[in-house]
PDB file of C-alpha atoms in Angstrom:
ATOM      1  CA  UNK A1429     -26.112   4.646   2.744  1.00 44.00           C
ATOM      2  CA  UNK A1430     -22.560   5.474   3.809  1.00 50.00           C
ATOM      3  CA  UNK A1431     -21.112   5.240   7.280  1.00 52.00           C
ATOM      4  CA  UNK A1432     -17.976   6.486   8.986  1.00 57.00           C
ATOM      5  CA  UNK A1433     -15.049   4.071   9.101  1.00 55.00           C
ATOM      6  CA  UNK A1434     -14.211   3.328  12.749  1.00 64.00           C
ATOM      7  CA  UNK A1435     -12.188   0.708  14.599  1.00 63.00           C
ATOM      8  CA  UNK A1436     -15.429  -0.972  15.623  1.00 66.00           C
ATOM      9  CA  UNK A1437     -16.815  -1.390  12.083  1.00 64.00           C
ATOM     10  CA  UNK A1438     -13.515  -2.102  10.280  1.00 60.00           C
ATOM     11  CA  UNK A1439     -13.798  -5.047   7.878  1.00 59.00           C
ATOM     12  CA  UNK A1440     -11.457  -6.838   8.164  1.00 57.00           C
ATOM     13  CA  UNK A1441     -10.669  -5.664  11.682  1.00 58.00           C
ATOM     14  CA  UNK A1442      -7.567  -3.557  12.121  1.00 59.00           C
ATOM     15  CA  UNK A1443      -4.604  -5.753  13.126  1.00 60.00           C
ATOM     16  CA  UNK A1444      -4.140  -6.498  16.829  1.00 66.00           C
ATOM     17  CA  UNK A1445      -0.724  -8.187  16.508  1.00 68.00           C
ATOM     18  CA  UNK A1446       2.130  -5.729  17.041  1.00 66.00           C
ATOM     19  CA  UNK A1447       4.376  -5.573  14.010  1.00 72.00           C
ATOM     20  CA  UNK A1448       7.380  -3.627  12.814  1.00 76.00           C
ATOM     21  CA  UNK A1449       9.072  -3.496   9.410  1.00 78.00           C
ATOM     22  CA  UNK A1450      12.600  -4.919   9.355  1.00 84.00           C
ATOM     23  CA  UNK A1451      15.382  -4.756   6.824  1.00 86.00           C
ATOM     24  CA  UNK A1452      16.845  -7.402   4.527  1.00 87.00           C
ATOM     25  CA  UNK A1453      19.738  -8.228   6.884  1.00 91.00           C
ATOM     26  CA  UNK A1454      17.538  -8.710   9.952  1.00 91.00           C
ATOM     27  CA  UNK A1455      15.057 -10.836   7.982  1.00 90.00           C
ATOM     28  CA  UNK A1456      17.846 -13.057   6.615  1.00 93.00           C
ATOM     29  CA  UNK A1457      19.318 -13.444  10.108  1.00 93.00           C
ATOM     30  CA  UNK A1458      15.995 -14.458  11.675  1.00 93.00           C
ATOM     31  CA  UNK A1459      14.777 -16.723   8.849  1.00 93.00           C
ATOM     32  CA  UNK A1460      18.129 -18.518   8.547  1.00 95.00           C
ATOM     33  CA  UNK A1461      17.872 -19.552  12.205  1.00 95.00           C
ATOM     34  CA  UNK A1462      14.352 -21.019  12.048  1.00 94.00           C
ATOM     35  CA  UNK A1463      13.966 -24.709  12.797  1.00 94.00           C
ATOM     36  CA  UNK A1464      11.212 -27.032  11.673  1.00 93.00           C
ATOM     37  CA  UNK A1465      10.767 -28.816   8.381  1.00 93.00           C
ATOM     38  CA  UNK A1466      12.839 -27.680   5.415  1.00 94.00           C
ATOM     39  CA  UNK A1467      10.871 -25.951   2.669  1.00 93.00           C
ATOM     40  CA  UNK A1468      11.865 -27.110  -0.825  1.00 91.00           C
ATOM     41  CA  UNK A1469      13.508 -24.375  -2.927  1.00 89.00           C
ATOM     42  CA  UNK A1470      11.137 -22.966  -5.527  1.00 88.00           C
ATOM     43  CA  UNK A1471       7.979 -23.806  -3.566  1.00 89.00           C
ATOM     44  CA  UNK A1472       5.363 -21.133  -2.864  1.00 89.00           C
ATOM     45  CA  UNK A1473       6.631 -20.871   0.728  1.00 88.00           C
ATOM     46  CA  UNK A1474      10.274 -20.217  -0.144  1.00 88.00           C
ATOM     47  CA  UNK A1475      11.520 -16.713  -0.688  1.00 89.00           C
ATOM     48  CA  UNK A1476      14.351 -14.975  -2.463  1.00 88.00           C
ATOM     49  CA  UNK A1477      16.972 -14.891   0.286  1.00 89.00           C
ATOM     50  CA  UNK A1478      20.062 -17.076  -0.030  1.00 89.00           C
ATOM     51  CA  UNK A1479      19.098 -19.258   2.957  1.00 92.00           C
ATOM     52  CA  UNK A1480      17.476 -22.608   3.690  1.00 93.00           C
ATOM     53  CA  UNK A1481      13.824 -21.873   4.449  1.00 94.00           C
ATOM     54  CA  UNK A1482      12.157 -23.799   7.273  1.00 94.00           C
ATOM     55  CA  UNK A1483       8.631 -23.829   8.692  1.00 92.00           C
ATOM     56  CA  UNK A1484       9.473 -22.875  12.298  1.00 89.00           C
ATOM     57  CA  UNK A1485       8.078 -21.940  14.749  1.00 88.00           C
ATOM     58  CA  UNK A1486      11.077 -22.997  16.838  1.00 92.00           C
ATOM     59  CA  UNK A1487      14.662 -21.924  16.215  1.00 94.00           C
ATOM     60  CA  UNK A1488      17.587 -24.208  15.387  1.00 94.00           C
ATOM     61  CA  UNK A1489      19.126 -23.089  18.684  1.00 94.00           C
ATOM     62  CA  UNK A1490      16.442 -23.818  21.324  1.00 90.00           C
ATOM     63  CA  UNK A1491      17.632 -21.044  23.652  1.00 93.00           C
ATOM     64  CA  UNK A1492      17.351 -18.369  20.967  1.00 92.00           C
ATOM     65  CA  UNK A1493      14.693 -15.716  21.451  1.00 90.00           C
ATOM     66  CA  UNK A1494      13.776 -12.521  19.663  1.00 87.00           C
ATOM     67  CA  UNK A1495      12.705  -9.480  21.599  1.00 86.00           C
ATOM     68  CA  UNK A1496      10.843  -6.798  19.700  1.00 81.00           C
ATOM     69  CA  UNK A1497       9.943  -3.564  21.437  1.00 81.00           C
ATOM     70  CA  UNK A1498       7.201  -1.796  19.527  1.00 77.00           C
ATOM     71  CA  UNK A1499       5.741   1.461  20.724  1.00 78.00           C
ATOM     72  CA  UNK A1500       2.510   2.282  18.947  1.00 73.00           C
ATOM     73  CA  UNK A1501      -0.274   4.747  19.524  1.00 75.00           C
ATOM     74  CA  UNK A1502      -3.836   4.412  18.358  1.00 73.00           C
ATOM     75  CA  UNK A1503      -4.764   7.930  17.443  1.00 76.00           C
ATOM     76  CA  UNK A1504      -7.105   9.651  15.093  1.00 78.00           C
ATOM     77  CA  UNK A1505      -5.551  11.425  12.156  1.00 79.00           C
ATOM     78  CA  UNK A1506      -6.960  13.464   9.333  1.00 85.00           C
ATOM     79  CA  UNK A1507      -7.071  11.538   6.053  1.00 84.00           C
ATOM     80  CA  UNK A1508      -6.875  13.596   2.900  1.00 90.00           C
ATOM     81  CA  UNK A1509      -7.669  12.645  -0.661  1.00 93.00           C
ATOM     82  CA  UNK A1510      -6.406  14.913  -3.437  1.00 94.00           C
ATOM     83  CA  UNK A1511      -8.038  15.139  -6.879  1.00 96.00           C
ATOM     84  CA  UNK A1512      -7.359  16.844 -10.170  1.00 97.00           C
ATOM     85  CA  UNK A1513      -9.988  16.925 -12.924  1.00 98.00           C
ATOM     86  CA  UNK A1514      -9.769  17.483 -16.668  1.00 98.00           C
ATOM     87  CA  UNK A1515     -13.322  18.037 -17.871  1.00 98.00           C
ATOM     88  CA  UNK A1516     -14.542  15.946 -20.798  1.00 98.00           C
ATOM     89  CA  UNK A1517     -15.815  17.663 -23.934  1.00 98.00           C
ATOM     90  CA  UNK A1518     -18.591  15.276 -25.064  1.00 98.00           C
ATOM     91  CA  UNK A1519     -19.568  13.320 -21.939  1.00 98.00           C
ATOM     92  CA  UNK A1520     -18.325  15.446 -19.023  1.00 98.00           C
ATOM     93  CA  UNK A1521     -20.570  13.583 -16.562  1.00 98.00           C
ATOM     94  CA  UNK A1522     -18.817  10.265 -17.309  1.00 98.00           C
ATOM     95  CA  UNK A1523     -15.469   9.696 -15.642  1.00 98.00           C
ATOM     96  CA  UNK A1524     -12.176   7.937 -16.167  1.00 98.00           C
ATOM     97  CA  UNK A1525     -10.382   7.513 -12.838  1.00 97.00           C
ATOM     98  CA  UNK A1526      -6.599   7.283 -12.654  1.00 96.00           C
ATOM     99  CA  UNK A1527      -5.590   6.774  -9.063  1.00 93.00           C
ATOM    100  CA  UNK A1528      -3.126   5.632  -6.472  1.00 93.00           C
ATOM    101  CA  UNK A1529      -2.572   5.762  -2.741  1.00 90.00           C
ATOM    102  CA  UNK A1530       0.371   7.731  -1.427  1.00 89.00           C
ATOM    103  CA  UNK A1531       0.898   6.340   2.066  1.00 83.00           C
ATOM    104  CA  UNK A1532       3.312   3.520   2.917  1.00 79.00           C
ATOM    105  CA  UNK A1533       4.222   1.379   5.917  1.00 72.00           C
ATOM    106  CA  UNK A1534       7.914   2.241   5.702  1.00 72.00           C
ATOM    107  CA  UNK A1535      10.168   4.894   4.207  1.00 71.00           C
ATOM    108  CA  UNK A1536      11.209   4.073   0.675  1.00 67.00           C
ATOM    109  CA  UNK A1537       8.255   1.799  -0.108  1.00 73.00           C
ATOM    110  CA  UNK A1538       8.111   1.461  -3.861  1.00 79.00           C
ATOM    111  CA  UNK A1539       4.438   0.928  -4.730  1.00 80.00           C
ATOM    112  CA  UNK A1540       2.980   4.305  -3.759  1.00 87.00           C
ATOM    113  CA  UNK A1541       6.041   6.269  -4.862  1.00 86.00           C
ATOM    114  CA  UNK A1542       6.433   4.724  -8.314  1.00 89.00           C
ATOM    115  CA  UNK A1543       2.697   4.768  -9.038  1.00 90.00           C
ATOM    116  CA  UNK A1544       2.410   8.380  -7.874  1.00 91.00           C
ATOM    117  CA  UNK A1545       5.301   9.336 -10.171  1.00 93.00           C
ATOM    118  CA  UNK A1546       3.545   7.639 -13.112  1.00 94.00           C
ATOM    119  CA  UNK A1547       0.231   9.307 -12.278  1.00 95.00           C
ATOM    120  CA  UNK A1548       1.856  12.741 -11.974  1.00 95.00           C
ATOM    121  CA  UNK A1549       3.580  12.304 -15.333  1.00 97.00           C
ATOM    122  CA  UNK A1550       0.295  11.216 -16.950  1.00 97.00           C
ATOM    123  CA  UNK A1551      -1.398  14.300 -15.510  1.00 97.00           C
ATOM    124  CA  UNK A1552       1.391  16.525 -16.844  1.00 97.00           C
ATOM    125  CA  UNK A1553       1.364  15.024 -20.360  1.00 97.00           C
ATOM    126  CA  UNK A1554      -2.429  14.953 -20.678  1.00 98.00           C
ATOM    127  CA  UNK A1555      -2.630  18.467 -19.214  1.00 97.00           C
ATOM    128  CA  UNK A1556      -0.089  19.728 -21.771  1.00 98.00           C
ATOM    129  CA  UNK A1557      -2.092  18.165 -24.619  1.00 98.00           C
ATOM    130  CA  UNK A1558      -5.304  19.788 -23.393  1.00 98.00           C
ATOM    131  CA  UNK A1559      -3.652  23.205 -22.842  1.00 97.00           C
ATOM    132  CA  UNK A1560      -2.093  23.186 -26.307  1.00 98.00           C
ATOM    133  CA  UNK A1561      -5.408  22.241 -27.933  1.00 97.00           C
ATOM    134  CA  UNK A1562      -3.818  19.139 -29.482  1.00 96.00           C
ATOM    135  CA  UNK A1563      -6.250  16.789 -27.763  1.00 97.00           C
ATOM    136  CA  UNK A1564      -9.291  16.959 -25.514  1.00 97.00           C
ATOM    137  CA  UNK A1565     -10.803  14.004 -23.664  1.00 98.00           C
ATOM    138  CA  UNK A1566     -14.305  12.834 -24.543  1.00 98.00           C
ATOM    139  CA  UNK A1567     -15.002  11.967 -20.876  1.00 98.00           C
ATOM    140  CA  UNK A1568     -13.767  13.705 -17.744  1.00 98.00           C
ATOM    141  CA  UNK A1569     -10.487  12.394 -16.353  1.00 98.00           C
ATOM    142  CA  UNK A1570     -10.066  12.410 -12.572  1.00 98.00           C
ATOM    143  CA  UNK A1571      -6.586  11.988 -11.097  1.00 98.00           C
ATOM    144  CA  UNK A1572      -7.059  10.533  -7.609  1.00 96.00           C
ATOM    145  CA  UNK A1573      -4.475  10.498  -4.827  1.00 94.00           C
ATOM    146  CA  UNK A1574      -5.926   8.606  -1.872  1.00 92.00           C
ATOM    147  CA  UNK A1575      -4.738   8.682   1.715  1.00 89.00           C
ATOM    148  CA  UNK A1576      -4.771   5.900   4.330  1.00 86.00           C
ATOM    149  CA  UNK A1577      -4.681   2.928   1.933  1.00 85.00           C
ATOM    150  CA  UNK A1578      -2.384   1.004   4.267  1.00 80.00           C
ATOM    151  CA  UNK A1579      -4.961   1.287   7.044  1.00 76.00           C
ATOM    152  CA  UNK A1580      -7.726  -0.604   5.278  1.00 76.00           C
ATOM    153  CA  UNK A1581      -8.331   1.408   2.085  1.00 83.00           C
ATOM    154  CA  UNK A1582      -9.839   4.174   4.206  1.00 84.00           C
ATOM    155  CA  UNK A1583      -9.310   7.102   1.817  1.00 85.00           C
ATOM    156  CA  UNK A1584     -10.700   5.457  -1.298  1.00 87.00           C
ATOM    157  CA  UNK A1585     -13.521   3.740   0.614  1.00 86.00           C
ATOM    158  CA  UNK A1586     -14.679   7.010   2.155  1.00 85.00           C
ATOM    159  CA  UNK A1587     -14.551   8.687  -1.260  1.00 87.00           C
ATOM    160  CA  UNK A1588     -16.658   5.951  -2.899  1.00 87.00           C
ATOM    161  CA  UNK A1589     -19.207   5.937  -0.103  1.00 84.00           C
TER     162      UNK A1589
END
């Protein structure tokens, strides 16, 4: 039995801590000023910036503070999933899913963009093969473009349910 995805039944719950994406320069500036114990280079807690990583939470300069003004709105928005289907010739009721989400937290995020480009190229190449009669799939192929992945896999979850 399916149910509608709401804030109340979100698992895990939607985040309550305000957050905002920052760039490389701002991250390096903040992380380089953290105090606390030094994190050994190469450990799981160290990153790729050319700085000395520390545990925090205090800063090296005790008077230093960061102020972040985040304006967010909780609002309902329409989530859309987009599908393309190439029907199978032998087992059309069995499916191969090729999918990706297309939303991102910030402009220029690489994972949805690169995966969508790959999926679109696969759809084009497979579609050309089918149209030319060179090849036909045994099973149906469904190209899936899901919305609202960044908000708790909403698009794909709703589709499955």
